[in-house]
């Protein structure tokens, strides 16, 4: 097995890796670090949880340890789709550059930017940013990108989903042609392929296997659920969620509950809280301090249930989650893979449970096609005396045959009236009427992207989000030891 010490990394970086407790590189690190250190472009096809962040931070620190930053001209740039991911990348730099004198700045929305301006004025080695904020800053004349020697695009497929590709292309065109590019994406959609063909030069392609979605350590199941009446479905569905959680009992030490829409994230979190569950929401419309507080609580174990949208939860490093509940079937099959990958990490056992209403059956079929497996059906926990939730052969119902007629076969009988009456008003004032909203994206960032697209003639529909002032955050400069 390869050791980090064989990878030609700076000894001070090796020391920090050792202190972080890592011995051997993960496959993406083993594949990406050597070509990156040789100055080659890298195309990394890997998703979060594979160690991909260190696969670009470690060679970057090694390369940047030589040389000095110039005023307003960052030497390297890391682009991330969301604030949380950008902050996580910044944390990685803190961890691995602790023995190297490097300066960095973080340009993301929702945090004050005074000190970042000063840092950038002085010159930074690493600039970590979301695309919209970076361009805002650039347009204000505060920043020059002509000194960028290394540019990283992280989670490019998510950038695509969020409408950032025009921004990314613009940023590429503002950096020198001679820069080195390290580009990461979990999937290679045609648009991503086009970007890499345009902006990467003979990249070394490193692909690590998709996270196993049917791995033995992640038990999966889905409850096929139909509300007794359309207007009661939402509240009855929340009741099903609570029943699933209750049935798991102490086995469920902590969980991420995914909803497709921001409004549902809020409603589900509020409803759970009302019923005495320790839950908090996270999505792109919440202010940054609240998002940070919620995440910190979830990481340190003081918060048990994180109710999240895909964008907010994407890429978050939460080491041990016992359960993932998909309150909604995700609209993109790929998101199912990302969601359930939050549990069963590092070989631990995990459980992924999903609720599917009739209109989501097509999406469920897409997921099963993608993961090439049928997800075991589970009896409606509200209808069984002892809810069958352990995923054993006896308890789990056989999957419905893969056919167009599934929806009629899998529709469960309505809930008993007593349960319905209890459930109808349980989510408090936010539950009625349930607003329709688009699937969640980091709205302030996305709306900037949309504005730019509109300005450049690309039609983008929708928006209505406010544009919060952008801000940057200060990091302590670490001294060399
Ligand atoms: P990432 O895919 O970058 O989000 O990383 C996922 C997790 O893997 C993080 O908690 C890292 O700290 C951890 N990690 C990164 N590199 C290694 C390694 N070589 N060995 C073990 N864990 C690692």
Coordinates of N, CA, C and O and ligand atoms in Angstrom, one line a residue, residues 4 22 24-26 29 47-54 88 96 315 317 345, ligand 1:
X4 N 1.9 8.1 2.3 CA 2.0 9.5 1.9 C 3.4 9.9 1.7 O 3.7 10.7 0.8
X22 N -3.7 10.4 9.5 CA -3.8 9.6 8.3 C -2.5 9.0 7.9 O -1.4 9.6 7.9
X24 N -2.3 6.4 5.0 CA -2.2 6.0 3.6 C -3.1 6.9 2.8 O -4.2 7.2 3.2
X25 N -2.7 7.3 1.6 CA -3.6 8.1 0.7 C -4.8 7.3 0.3 O -4.7 6.1 0.1
X26 N -6.0 7.9 0.1 CA -7.1 7.2 -0.5 C -6.9 7.1 -2.0 O -6.0 7.8 -2.5
X29 N -6.6 10.4 -3.8 CA -5.3 11.1 -3.4 C -4.1 10.4 -4.1 O -3.3 11.1 -4.7
X47 N -16.6 11.6 -5.7 CA -17.6 12.4 -4.9 C -17.1 12.6 -3.5 O -16.0 12.1 -3.1
X48 N -17.8 13.3 -2.8 CA -17.4 13.6 -1.4 C -17.3 12.4 -0.6 O -18.0 11.4 -0.9
X49 N -16.5 12.4 0.4 CA -16.3 11.2 1.2 C -15.1 10.3 0.7 O -14.7 9.3 1.4
X50 N -14.6 10.7 -0.4 CA -13.5 9.9 -1.0 C -12.1 10.4 -0.6 O -11.1 9.9 -0.9
X51 N -12.1 11.6 0.1 CA -10.9 12.2 0.4 C -10.4 13.2 -0.7 O -9.2 13.5 -0.8
X52 N -11.3 13.6 -1.5 CA -10.9 14.4 -2.7 C -10.4 15.8 -2.3 O -9.6 16.4 -3.0
X53 N -10.9 16.4 -1.2 CA -10.4 17.7 -0.8 C -8.9 17.7 -0.5 O -8.2 18.5 -1.0
X54 N -8.5 16.7 0.2 CA -7.0 16.6 0.4 C -6.3 16.3 -0.9 O -5.1 16.6 -1.0
X88 N -15.4 24.3 4.4 CA -14.8 23.0 4.6 C -13.4 22.9 4.0 O -12.4 22.4 4.6
X96 N -3.9 21.1 7.0 CA -2.6 20.6 6.4 C -1.6 21.6 6.2 O -0.4 21.3 5.8
X315 N -21.8 17.5 0.3 CA -20.3 17.6 0.6 C -20.0 17.8 2.1 O -18.8 17.9 2.5
X317 N -19.0 17.2 5.7 CA -18.3 16.1 6.3 C -18.8 15.9 7.7 O -18.4 16.6 8.6
X345 N -20.5 5.5 6.5 CA -19.2 5.9 6.1 C -18.1 5.1 6.8 O -18.3 4.6 7.9
Ligands
LIG1 P1 -13.7 14.5 1.4 O1 -14.0 13.5 0.4 O2 -12.6 15.4 1.1 O3 -14.9 15.2 1.9 O4 -13.1 13.7 2.7 C1 -13.9 12.8 3.5 C2 -13.2 12.5 4.8 O5 -12.1 11.7 4.6 C3 -12.8 13.7 5.6 O6 -13.2 13.5 7.0 C4 -11.3 13.6 5.6 O7 -10.7 14.1 6.8 C5 -11.1 12.1 5.5 N1 -9.8 11.8 4.9 C6 -9.1 12.5 3.9 N2 -8.0 11.8 3.6 C7 -8.0 10.7 4.3 C8 -7.0 9.6 4.3 N3 -5.9 9.5 3.6 N4 -7.3 8.6 5.2 C9 -8.4 8.6 5.9 N5 -9.3 9.6 5.9 C10 -9.1 10.6 5.1

